[in-house]
Amino acid sequence: MSDPSIHHADHDGDLAQRDSLRRVVLIVAGLNLAYFFVEASVAWAIGSASLLADSVDFLEDVSVNLLIFLALRWTLAARARAGRAMAGIICLPAVAAAWQIVAKVQDPHAPEILSLVFTAGGAAVVNGICALILTRWRTHGGSLSRAAFLSARNDVLVNVAIIAMGVLTAFTGSGWPDIVLAAVILIVNLSAAKEVWEVAGEESLAAKALAGEDID
Protein backbone atom coordinates (compact mmCIF):
# COMPACT_ATOMS: atom_id res chain seq x y z
CA MET A 1 0.00 0.00 0.00
CA SER A 2 1.32 3.41 -0.93
CA ASP A 3 2.09 5.95 1.79
CA PRO A 4 -0.49 8.82 1.76
CA SER A 5 2.18 11.18 3.07
CA ILE A 6 4.23 10.64 -0.09
CA HIS A 7 1.30 11.57 -2.34
CA HIS A 8 0.63 14.62 -0.18
CA ALA A 9 4.26 15.71 -0.45
CA ASP A 10 4.18 15.23 -4.23
CA HIS A 11 1.01 17.33 -4.45
CA ASP A 12 2.53 20.10 -2.32
CA GLY A 13 5.66 20.04 -4.46
CA ASP A 14 3.61 20.35 -7.64
CA LEU A 15 1.68 23.31 -6.23
CA ALA A 16 4.91 25.01 -5.14
CA GLN A 17 6.37 24.51 -8.63
CA ARG A 18 3.28 26.01 -10.26
CA ASP A 19 3.32 28.98 -7.88
CA SER A 20 6.96 29.59 -8.78
CA LEU A 21 6.15 29.48 -12.48
CA ARG A 22 3.24 31.89 -11.95
CA ARG A 23 5.60 34.40 -10.33
CA VAL A 24 8.08 33.98 -13.18
CA VAL A 25 5.53 34.61 -15.93
CA LEU A 26 4.30 37.75 -14.14
CA ILE A 27 7.85 39.13 -14.20
CA VAL A 28 8.18 38.23 -17.89
CA ALA A 29 4.81 39.85 -18.66
CA GLY A 30 5.91 43.07 -16.94
CA LEU A 31 9.18 43.23 -18.89
CA ASN A 32 7.37 42.70 -22.18
CA LEU A 33 4.70 45.31 -21.45
CA ALA A 34 7.29 47.94 -20.56
CA TYR A 35 9.31 47.42 -23.75
CA PHE A 36 6.21 47.25 -25.95
CA PHE A 37 5.63 50.97 -25.39
CA VAL A 38 9.28 51.76 -26.14
CA GLU A 39 9.50 49.77 -29.37
CA ALA A 40 6.06 50.72 -30.69
CA SER A 41 6.80 54.43 -30.22
CA VAL A 42 10.10 54.20 -32.08
CA ALA A 43 8.60 52.01 -34.84
CA TRP A 44 5.85 54.52 -35.59
CA ALA A 45 8.33 57.42 -35.49
CA ILE A 46 10.79 55.90 -37.99
CA GLY A 47 8.27 53.96 -40.13
CA SER A 48 9.68 50.44 -39.70
CA ALA A 49 7.35 47.54 -40.57
CA SER A 50 9.57 44.90 -38.96
CA LEU A 51 10.06 46.88 -35.75
CA LEU A 52 6.33 47.54 -35.45
CA ALA A 53 5.56 43.85 -35.97
CA ASP A 54 8.10 43.04 -33.28
CA SER A 55 6.53 45.56 -30.88
CA VAL A 56 3.15 43.89 -31.32
CA ASP A 57 4.95 40.65 -30.50
CA PHE A 58 5.83 42.11 -27.10
CA LEU A 59 2.14 42.73 -26.49
CA GLU A 60 1.38 39.16 -27.55
CA ASP A 61 3.94 37.93 -25.02
CA VAL A 62 2.17 39.89 -22.29
CA SER A 63 -1.10 38.15 -23.18
CA VAL A 64 0.52 34.71 -23.28
CA ASN A 65 2.20 35.07 -19.91
CA LEU A 66 -0.87 36.51 -18.20
CA LEU A 67 -2.92 33.64 -19.56
CA ILE A 68 -0.36 31.20 -18.20
CA PHE A 69 -0.61 32.89 -14.79
CA LEU A 70 -4.34 32.19 -14.74
CA ALA A 71 -4.33 28.80 -16.42
CA LEU A 72 -1.73 27.07 -14.22
CA ARG A 73 -4.43 26.47 -11.62
CA TRP A 74 -6.76 24.89 -14.19
CA THR A 75 -7.31 21.23 -15.07
CA LEU A 76 -5.38 19.46 -17.84
CA ALA A 77 -8.32 19.81 -20.24
CA ALA A 78 -8.68 23.52 -19.48
CA ARG A 79 -4.94 24.03 -19.96
CA ALA A 80 -5.19 22.32 -23.35
CA ARG A 81 -7.92 24.77 -24.36
CA ALA A 82 -5.79 27.65 -23.07
CA GLY A 83 -2.87 26.39 -25.14
CA ARG A 84 -4.97 26.48 -28.27
CA ALA A 85 -6.15 29.97 -27.40
CA MET A 86 -2.52 31.05 -27.06
CA ALA A 87 -1.73 29.59 -30.46
CA GLY A 88 -4.25 32.08 -31.81
CA ILE A 89 -2.74 34.91 -29.75
CA ILE A 90 0.69 34.19 -31.20
CA CYS A 91 -0.78 34.92 -34.65
CA LEU A 92 -1.54 38.54 -33.69
CA PRO A 93 1.93 39.83 -34.62
CA ALA A 94 1.54 38.03 -37.94
CA VAL A 95 -1.61 40.05 -38.65
CA ALA A 96 0.22 43.28 -37.80
CA ALA A 97 3.15 42.28 -40.00
CA ALA A 98 0.86 41.49 -42.93
CA TRP A 99 -0.84 44.87 -42.58
CA GLN A 100 2.51 46.69 -42.52
CA ILE A 101 3.82 44.72 -45.49
CA VAL A 102 0.89 45.87 -47.61
CA ALA A 103 1.35 49.48 -46.50
CA LYS A 104 5.12 49.52 -47.05
CA VAL A 105 4.97 47.88 -50.49
CA GLN A 106 3.09 50.97 -51.66
CA ASP A 107 5.77 53.25 -50.19
CA PRO A 108 9.01 51.29 -49.57
CA HIS A 109 10.98 54.04 -47.83
CA ALA A 110 13.91 53.09 -45.60
CA PRO A 111 13.51 53.49 -41.82
CA GLU A 112 15.96 55.57 -39.77
CA ILE A 113 18.87 53.20 -39.12
CA LEU A 114 20.41 54.14 -35.77
CA SER A 115 17.09 54.28 -33.94
CA LEU A 116 16.09 50.93 -35.48
CA VAL A 117 19.35 49.17 -34.52
CA PHE A 118 19.48 50.51 -30.96
CA THR A 119 15.82 49.73 -30.33
CA ALA A 120 16.16 46.21 -31.73
CA GLY A 121 19.26 45.75 -29.60
CA GLY A 122 17.31 46.72 -26.49
CA ALA A 123 14.55 44.32 -27.50
CA ALA A 124 17.10 41.51 -27.87
CA VAL A 125 18.36 42.17 -24.34
CA VAL A 126 14.84 42.13 -22.87
CA ASN A 127 13.84 39.00 -24.77
CA GLY A 128 17.12 37.31 -23.91
CA ILE A 129 16.49 37.91 -20.22
CA CYS A 130 12.96 36.53 -20.56
CA ALA A 131 14.19 33.44 -22.44
CA LEU A 132 16.81 32.76 -19.75
CA ILE A 133 14.21 33.13 -17.00
CA LEU A 134 11.87 30.72 -18.79
CA THR A 135 14.47 28.14 -19.87
CA ARG A 136 14.11 25.90 -16.81
CA TRP A 137 10.33 26.04 -17.07
CA ARG A 138 9.88 25.18 -20.74
CA THR A 139 9.14 21.51 -19.95
CA HIS A 140 6.71 22.31 -17.12
CA GLY A 141 3.09 23.30 -17.65
CA GLY A 142 2.84 21.70 -21.10
CA SER A 143 1.73 24.03 -23.89
CA LEU A 144 1.52 26.93 -21.46
CA SER A 145 5.18 27.24 -20.50
CA ARG A 146 6.27 26.10 -23.96
CA ALA A 147 4.31 28.97 -25.49
CA ALA A 148 6.09 31.50 -23.29
CA PHE A 149 9.54 30.02 -23.93
CA LEU A 150 9.02 29.74 -27.69
CA SER A 151 7.85 33.35 -27.88
CA ALA A 152 10.88 34.65 -25.97
CA ARG A 153 13.33 32.47 -27.92
CA ASN A 154 11.91 33.40 -31.31
CA ASP A 155 11.87 37.07 -30.36
CA VAL A 156 15.62 37.07 -29.72
CA LEU A 157 16.22 35.62 -33.19
CA VAL A 158 13.94 38.21 -34.75
CA ASN A 159 15.69 41.07 -32.92
CA VAL A 160 19.08 39.93 -34.22
CA ALA A 161 17.60 39.73 -37.72
CA ILE A 162 16.26 43.30 -37.40
CA ILE A 163 19.74 44.54 -36.48
CA ALA A 164 21.23 42.74 -39.49
CA MET A 165 18.49 44.19 -41.68
CA GLY A 166 19.35 47.68 -40.39
CA VAL A 167 22.95 47.23 -41.50
CA LEU A 168 21.80 46.04 -44.93
CA THR A 169 19.43 48.99 -45.21
CA ALA A 170 22.29 51.37 -44.43
CA PHE A 171 24.19 50.01 -47.44
CA THR A 172 21.26 49.84 -49.87
CA GLY A 173 19.17 52.83 -48.77
CA SER A 174 16.09 50.77 -49.63
CA GLY A 175 13.00 49.96 -47.57
CA TRP A 176 12.67 46.50 -49.11
CA PRO A 177 14.83 44.68 -46.51
CA ASP A 178 12.42 45.97 -43.86
CA ILE A 179 9.46 44.62 -45.85
CA VAL A 180 11.08 41.21 -46.37
CA LEU A 181 11.92 40.89 -42.67
CA ALA A 182 8.35 41.75 -41.71
CA ALA A 183 7.29 38.77 -43.86
CA VAL A 184 9.83 36.57 -42.05
CA ILE A 185 8.40 37.64 -38.67
CA LEU A 186 5.00 36.54 -39.94
CA ILE A 187 6.34 33.06 -40.81
CA VAL A 188 8.19 32.69 -37.48
CA ASN A 189 5.10 33.48 -35.44
CA LEU A 190 2.90 31.15 -37.47
CA SER A 191 5.45 28.35 -36.92
CA ALA A 192 5.41 28.92 -33.15
CA ALA A 193 1.62 28.98 -33.14
CA LYS A 194 1.54 25.64 -34.98
CA GLU A 195 3.86 23.98 -32.44
CA VAL A 196 1.86 25.24 -29.45
CA TRP A 197 -1.37 24.08 -31.11
CA GLU A 198 0.08 20.58 -31.59
CA VAL A 199 1.21 20.33 -27.94
CA ALA A 200 -2.21 21.55 -26.79
CA GLY A 201 -3.77 18.80 -28.91
CA GLU A 202 -1.62 16.22 -27.14
CA GLU A 203 -2.77 17.55 -23.77
CA SER A 204 -6.38 17.38 -24.89
CA LEU A 205 -5.95 13.70 -25.78
CA ALA A 206 -4.27 13.06 -22.43
CA ALA A 207 -7.16 14.71 -20.61
CA LYS A 208 -9.66 12.52 -22.47
CA ALA A 209 -7.64 9.41 -21.63
CA LEU A 210 -7.62 10.31 -17.93
CA ALA A 211 -11.36 10.88 -18.05
CA GLY A 212 -11.88 7.50 -19.68
CA GLU A 213 -13.28 8.99 -22.88
CA ASP A 214 -12.90 7.39 -26.29
CA ILE A 215 -10.08 8.85 -28.36
CA ASP A 216 -10.77 9.00 -32.07
PDB file of C-alpha atoms in Angstrom, residues 31-203:
ATOM      1  CA  LEU A  31       9.179  43.235 -18.889  1.00  0.00           C
ATOM      2  CA  ASN A  32       7.367  42.700 -22.183  1.00  0.00           C
ATOM      3  CA  LEU A  33       4.698  45.306 -21.447  1.00  0.00           C
ATOM      4  CA  ALA A  34       7.288  47.939 -20.561  1.00  0.00           C
ATOM      5  CA  TYR A  35       9.312  47.425 -23.753  1.00  0.00           C
ATOM      6  CA  PHE A  36       6.214  47.248 -25.946  1.00  0.00           C
ATOM      7  CA  PHE A  37       5.632  50.967 -25.394  1.00  0.00           C
ATOM      8  CA  VAL A  38       9.284  51.758 -26.140  1.00  0.00           C
ATOM      9  CA  GLU A  39       9.496  49.775 -29.367  1.00  0.00           C
ATOM     10  CA  ALA A  40       6.058  50.722 -30.690  1.00  0.00           C
ATOM     11  CA  SER A  41       6.802  54.430 -30.222  1.00  0.00           C
ATOM     12  CA  VAL A  42      10.103  54.195 -32.082  1.00  0.00           C
ATOM     13  CA  ALA A  43       8.603  52.013 -34.837  1.00  0.00           C
ATOM     14  CA  TRP A  44       5.853  54.523 -35.585  1.00  0.00           C
ATOM     15  CA  ALA A  45       8.335  57.416 -35.488  1.00  0.00           C
ATOM     16  CA  ILE A  46      10.788  55.903 -37.986  1.00  0.00           C
ATOM     17  CA  GLY A  47       8.274  53.961 -40.132  1.00  0.00           C
ATOM     18  CA  SER A  48       9.679  50.442 -39.700  1.00  0.00           C
ATOM     19  CA  ALA A  49       7.349  47.538 -40.568  1.00  0.00           C
ATOM     20  CA  SER A  50       9.572  44.899 -38.964  1.00  0.00           C
ATOM     21  CA  LEU A  51      10.064  46.880 -35.753  1.00  0.00           C
ATOM     22  CA  LEU A  52       6.333  47.542 -35.449  1.00  0.00           C
ATOM     23  CA  ALA A  53       5.557  43.851 -35.969  1.00  0.00           C
ATOM     24  CA  ASP A  54       8.105  43.040 -33.279  1.00  0.00           C
ATOM     25  CA  SER A  55       6.530  45.558 -30.878  1.00  0.00           C
ATOM     26  CA  VAL A  56       3.151  43.890 -31.321  1.00  0.00           C
ATOM     27  CA  ASP A  57       4.948  40.646 -30.504  1.00  0.00           C
ATOM     28  CA  PHE A  58       5.830  42.106 -27.095  1.00  0.00           C
ATOM     29  CA  LEU A  59       2.142  42.732 -26.495  1.00  0.00           C
ATOM     30  CA  GLU A  60       1.382  39.165 -27.549  1.00  0.00           C
ATOM     31  CA  ASP A  61       3.940  37.925 -25.019  1.00  0.00           C
ATOM     32  CA  VAL A  62       2.168  39.885 -22.292  1.00  0.00           C
ATOM     33  CA  SER A  63      -1.104  38.151 -23.182  1.00  0.00           C
ATOM     34  CA  VAL A  64       0.518  34.714 -23.282  1.00  0.00           C
ATOM     35  CA  ASN A  65       2.201  35.073 -19.907  1.00  0.00           C
ATOM     36  CA  LEU A  66      -0.871  36.512 -18.203  1.00  0.00           C
ATOM     37  CA  LEU A  67      -2.920  33.636 -19.564  1.00  0.00           C
ATOM     38  CA  ILE A  68      -0.356  31.204 -18.199  1.00  0.00           C
ATOM     39  CA  PHE A  69      -0.606  32.890 -14.794  1.00  0.00           C
ATOM     40  CA  LEU A  70      -4.341  32.186 -14.744  1.00  0.00           C
ATOM     41  CA  ALA A  71      -4.328  28.795 -16.419  1.00  0.00           C
ATOM     42  CA  LEU A  72      -1.733  27.068 -14.224  1.00  0.00           C
ATOM     43  CA  ARG A  73      -4.432  26.471 -11.621  1.00  0.00           C
ATOM     44  CA  TRP A  74      -6.761  24.893 -14.187  1.00  0.00           C
ATOM     45  CA  THR A  75      -7.307  21.234 -15.069  1.00  0.00           C
ATOM     46  CA  LEU A  76      -5.379  19.463 -17.842  1.00  0.00           C
ATOM     47  CA  ALA A  77      -8.323  19.808 -20.237  1.00  0.00           C
ATOM     48  CA  ALA A  78      -8.676  23.518 -19.479  1.00  0.00           C
ATOM     49  CA  ARG A  79      -4.940  24.026 -19.959  1.00  0.00           C
ATOM     50  CA  ALA A  80      -5.186  22.325 -23.348  1.00  0.00           C
ATOM     51  CA  ARG A  81      -7.923  24.774 -24.355  1.00  0.00           C
ATOM     52  CA  ALA A  82      -5.793  27.651 -23.073  1.00  0.00           C
ATOM     53  CA  GLY A  83      -2.868  26.386 -25.139  1.00  0.00           C
ATOM     54  CA  ARG A  84      -4.969  26.479 -28.275  1.00  0.00           C
ATOM     55  CA  ALA A  85      -6.150  29.975 -27.403  1.00  0.00           C
ATOM     56  CA  MET A  86      -2.524  31.047 -27.062  1.00  0.00           C
ATOM     57  CA  ALA A  87      -1.729  29.588 -30.463  1.00  0.00           C
ATOM     58  CA  GLY A  88      -4.250  32.078 -31.811  1.00  0.00           C
ATOM     59  CA  ILE A  89      -2.744  34.906 -29.751  1.00  0.00           C
ATOM     60  CA  ILE A  90       0.687  34.193 -31.205  1.00  0.00           C
ATOM     61  CA  CYS A  91      -0.784  34.921 -34.652  1.00  0.00           C
ATOM     62  CA  LEU A  92      -1.541  38.542 -33.690  1.00  0.00           C
ATOM     63  CA  PRO A  93       1.930  39.829 -34.621  1.00  0.00           C
ATOM     64  CA  ALA A  94       1.539  38.025 -37.944  1.00  0.00           C
ATOM     65  CA  VAL A  95      -1.612  40.049 -38.652  1.00  0.00           C
ATOM     66  CA  ALA A  96       0.217  43.283 -37.800  1.00  0.00           C
ATOM     67  CA  ALA A  97       3.148  42.284 -39.995  1.00  0.00           C
ATOM     68  CA  ALA A  98       0.860  41.488 -42.932  1.00  0.00           C
ATOM     69  CA  TRP A  99      -0.844  44.869 -42.578  1.00  0.00           C
ATOM     70  CA  GLN A 100       2.508  46.686 -42.519  1.00  0.00           C
ATOM     71  CA  ILE A 101       3.815  44.720 -45.492  1.00  0.00           C
ATOM     72  CA  VAL A 102       0.886  45.871 -47.611  1.00  0.00           C
ATOM     73  CA  ALA A 103       1.349  49.484 -46.499  1.00  0.00           C
ATOM     74  CA  LYS A 104       5.115  49.515 -47.048  1.00  0.00           C
ATOM     75  CA  VAL A 105       4.973  47.877 -50.486  1.00  0.00           C
ATOM     76  CA  GLN A 106       3.090  50.967 -51.661  1.00  0.00           C
ATOM     77  CA  ASP A 107       5.772  53.249 -50.194  1.00  0.00           C
ATOM     78  CA  PRO A 108       9.011  51.287 -49.575  1.00  0.00           C
ATOM     79  CA  HIS A 109      10.984  54.043 -47.831  1.00  0.00           C
ATOM     80  CA  ALA A 110      13.914  53.089 -45.600  1.00  0.00           C
ATOM     81  CA  PRO A 111      13.507  53.488 -41.821  1.00  0.00           C
ATOM     82  CA  GLU A 112      15.962  55.565 -39.768  1.00  0.00           C
ATOM     83  CA  ILE A 113      18.874  53.203 -39.122  1.00  0.00           C
ATOM     84  CA  LEU A 114      20.413  54.144 -35.773  1.00  0.00           C
ATOM     85  CA  SER A 115      17.086  54.278 -33.942  1.00  0.00           C
ATOM     86  CA  LEU A 116      16.087  50.934 -35.478  1.00  0.00           C
ATOM     87  CA  VAL A 117      19.349  49.173 -34.520  1.00  0.00           C
ATOM     88  CA  PHE A 118      19.483  50.506 -30.959  1.00  0.00           C
ATOM     89  CA  THR A 119      15.817  49.730 -30.334  1.00  0.00           C
ATOM     90  CA  ALA A 120      16.162  46.208 -31.730  1.00  0.00           C
ATOM     91  CA  GLY A 121      19.263  45.748 -29.597  1.00  0.00           C
ATOM     92  CA  GLY A 122      17.313  46.724 -26.494  1.00  0.00           C
ATOM     93  CA  ALA A 123      14.554  44.323 -27.498  1.00  0.00           C
ATOM     94  CA  ALA A 124      17.105  41.513 -27.870  1.00  0.00           C
ATOM     95  CA  VAL A 125      18.361  42.171 -24.336  1.00  0.00           C
ATOM     96  CA  VAL A 126      14.842  42.134 -22.865  1.00  0.00           C
ATOM     97  CA  ASN A 127      13.839  39.004 -24.769  1.00  0.00           C
ATOM     98  CA  GLY A 128      17.117  37.310 -23.911  1.00  0.00           C
ATOM     99  CA  ILE A 129      16.485  37.913 -20.217  1.00  0.00           C
ATOM    100  CA  CYS A 130      12.960  36.534 -20.564  1.00  0.00           C
ATOM    101  CA  ALA A 131      14.194  33.443 -22.435  1.00  0.00           C
ATOM    102  CA  LEU A 132      16.808  32.760 -19.748  1.00  0.00           C
ATOM    103  CA  ILE A 133      14.213  33.128 -17.002  1.00  0.00           C
ATOM    104  CA  LEU A 134      11.868  30.718 -18.786  1.00  0.00           C
ATOM    105  CA  THR A 135      14.469  28.136 -19.874  1.00  0.00           C
ATOM    106  CA  ARG A 136      14.109  25.903 -16.812  1.00  0.00           C
ATOM    107  CA  TRP A 137      10.327  26.042 -17.068  1.00  0.00           C
ATOM    108  CA  ARG A 138       9.875  25.181 -20.737  1.00  0.00           C
ATOM    109  CA  THR A 139       9.140  21.514 -19.954  1.00  0.00           C
ATOM    110  CA  HIS A 140       6.710  22.309 -17.115  1.00  0.00           C
ATOM    111  CA  GLY A 141       3.086  23.296 -17.649  1.00  0.00           C
ATOM    112  CA  GLY A 142       2.837  21.704 -21.102  1.00  0.00           C
ATOM    113  CA  SER A 143       1.732  24.028 -23.890  1.00  0.00           C
ATOM    114  CA  LEU A 144       1.521  26.930 -21.462  1.00  0.00           C
ATOM    115  CA  SER A 145       5.181  27.244 -20.500  1.00  0.00           C
ATOM    116  CA  ARG A 146       6.271  26.097 -23.956  1.00  0.00           C
ATOM    117  CA  ALA A 147       4.312  28.970 -25.494  1.00  0.00           C
ATOM    118  CA  ALA A 148       6.092  31.496 -23.289  1.00  0.00           C
ATOM    119  CA  PHE A 149       9.538  30.021 -23.927  1.00  0.00           C
ATOM    120  CA  LEU A 150       9.017  29.744 -27.689  1.00  0.00           C
ATOM    121  CA  SER A 151       7.849  33.349 -27.884  1.00  0.00           C
ATOM    122  CA  ALA A 152      10.883  34.647 -25.975  1.00  0.00           C
ATOM    123  CA  ARG A 153      13.329  32.468 -27.917  1.00  0.00           C
ATOM    124  CA  ASN A 154      11.912  33.404 -31.309  1.00  0.00           C
ATOM    125  CA  ASP A 155      11.873  37.074 -30.364  1.00  0.00           C
ATOM    126  CA  VAL A 156      15.623  37.069 -29.722  1.00  0.00           C
ATOM    127  CA  LEU A 157      16.222  35.622 -33.188  1.00  0.00           C
ATOM    128  CA  VAL A 158      13.940  38.211 -34.750  1.00  0.00           C
ATOM    129  CA  ASN A 159      15.689  41.066 -32.917  1.00  0.00           C
ATOM    130  CA  VAL A 160      19.078  39.932 -34.215  1.00  0.00           C
ATOM    131  CA  ALA A 161      17.605  39.731 -37.721  1.00  0.00           C
ATOM    132  CA  ILE A 162      16.264  43.296 -37.395  1.00  0.00           C
ATOM    133  CA  ILE A 163      19.738  44.545 -36.482  1.00  0.00           C
ATOM    134  CA  ALA A 164      21.231  42.741 -39.494  1.00  0.00           C
ATOM    135  CA  MET A 165      18.487  44.189 -41.679  1.00  0.00           C
ATOM    136  CA  GLY A 166      19.348  47.678 -40.394  1.00  0.00           C
ATOM    137  CA  VAL A 167      22.953  47.229 -41.500  1.00  0.00           C
ATOM    138  CA  LEU A 168      21.796  46.039 -44.929  1.00  0.00           C
ATOM    139  CA  THR A 169      19.429  48.989 -45.214  1.00  0.00           C
ATOM    140  CA  ALA A 170      22.290  51.374 -44.428  1.00  0.00           C
ATOM    141  CA  PHE A 171      24.192  50.006 -47.440  1.00  0.00           C
ATOM    142  CA  THR A 172      21.263  49.844 -49.866  1.00  0.00           C
ATOM    143  CA  GLY A 173      19.174  52.826 -48.768  1.00  0.00           C
ATOM    144  CA  SER A 174      16.094  50.767 -49.631  1.00  0.00           C
ATOM    145  CA  GLY A 175      13.003  49.962 -47.575  1.00  0.00           C
ATOM    146  CA  TRP A 176      12.666  46.498 -49.114  1.00  0.00           C
ATOM    147  CA  PRO A 177      14.827  44.683 -46.513  1.00  0.00           C
ATOM    148  CA  ASP A 178      12.417  45.966 -43.858  1.00  0.00           C
ATOM    149  CA  ILE A 179       9.461  44.619 -45.850  1.00  0.00           C
ATOM    150  CA  VAL A 180      11.080  41.212 -46.369  1.00  0.00           C
ATOM    151  CA  LEU A 181      11.915  40.890 -42.665  1.00  0.00           C
ATOM    152  CA  ALA A 182       8.346  41.752 -41.713  1.00  0.00           C
ATOM    153  CA  ALA A 183       7.288  38.774 -43.856  1.00  0.00           C
ATOM    154  CA  VAL A 184       9.835  36.575 -42.048  1.00  0.00           C
ATOM    155  CA  ILE A 185       8.400  37.641 -38.674  1.00  0.00           C
ATOM    156  CA  LEU A 186       5.003  36.542 -39.939  1.00  0.00           C
ATOM    157  CA  ILE A 187       6.339  33.064 -40.805  1.00  0.00           C
ATOM    158  CA  VAL A 188       8.192  32.687 -37.478  1.00  0.00           C
ATOM    159  CA  ASN A 189       5.101  33.476 -35.444  1.00  0.00           C
ATOM    160  CA  LEU A 190       2.900  31.147 -37.466  1.00  0.00           C
ATOM    161  CA  SER A 191       5.450  28.355 -36.920  1.00  0.00           C
ATOM    162  CA  ALA A 192       5.414  28.924 -33.147  1.00  0.00           C
ATOM    163  CA  ALA A 193       1.617  28.975 -33.138  1.00  0.00           C
ATOM    164  CA  LYS A 194       1.544  25.639 -34.983  1.00  0.00           C
ATOM    165  CA  GLU A 195       3.856  23.981 -32.439  1.00  0.00           C
ATOM    166  CA  VAL A 196       1.864  25.242 -29.453  1.00  0.00           C
ATOM    167  CA  TRP A 197      -1.370  24.079 -31.113  1.00  0.00           C
ATOM    168  CA  GLU A 198       0.084  20.583 -31.586  1.00  0.00           C
ATOM    169  CA  VAL A 199       1.205  20.334 -27.943  1.00  0.00           C
ATOM    170  CA  ALA A 200      -2.214  21.551 -26.785  1.00  0.00           C
ATOM    171  CA  GLY A 201      -3.771  18.803 -28.906  1.00  0.00           C
ATOM    172  CA  GLU A 202      -1.616  16.216 -27.141  1.00  0.00           C
ATOM    173  CA  GLU A 203      -2.767  17.551 -23.768  1.00  0.00           C
TER     174      GLU A 203
END
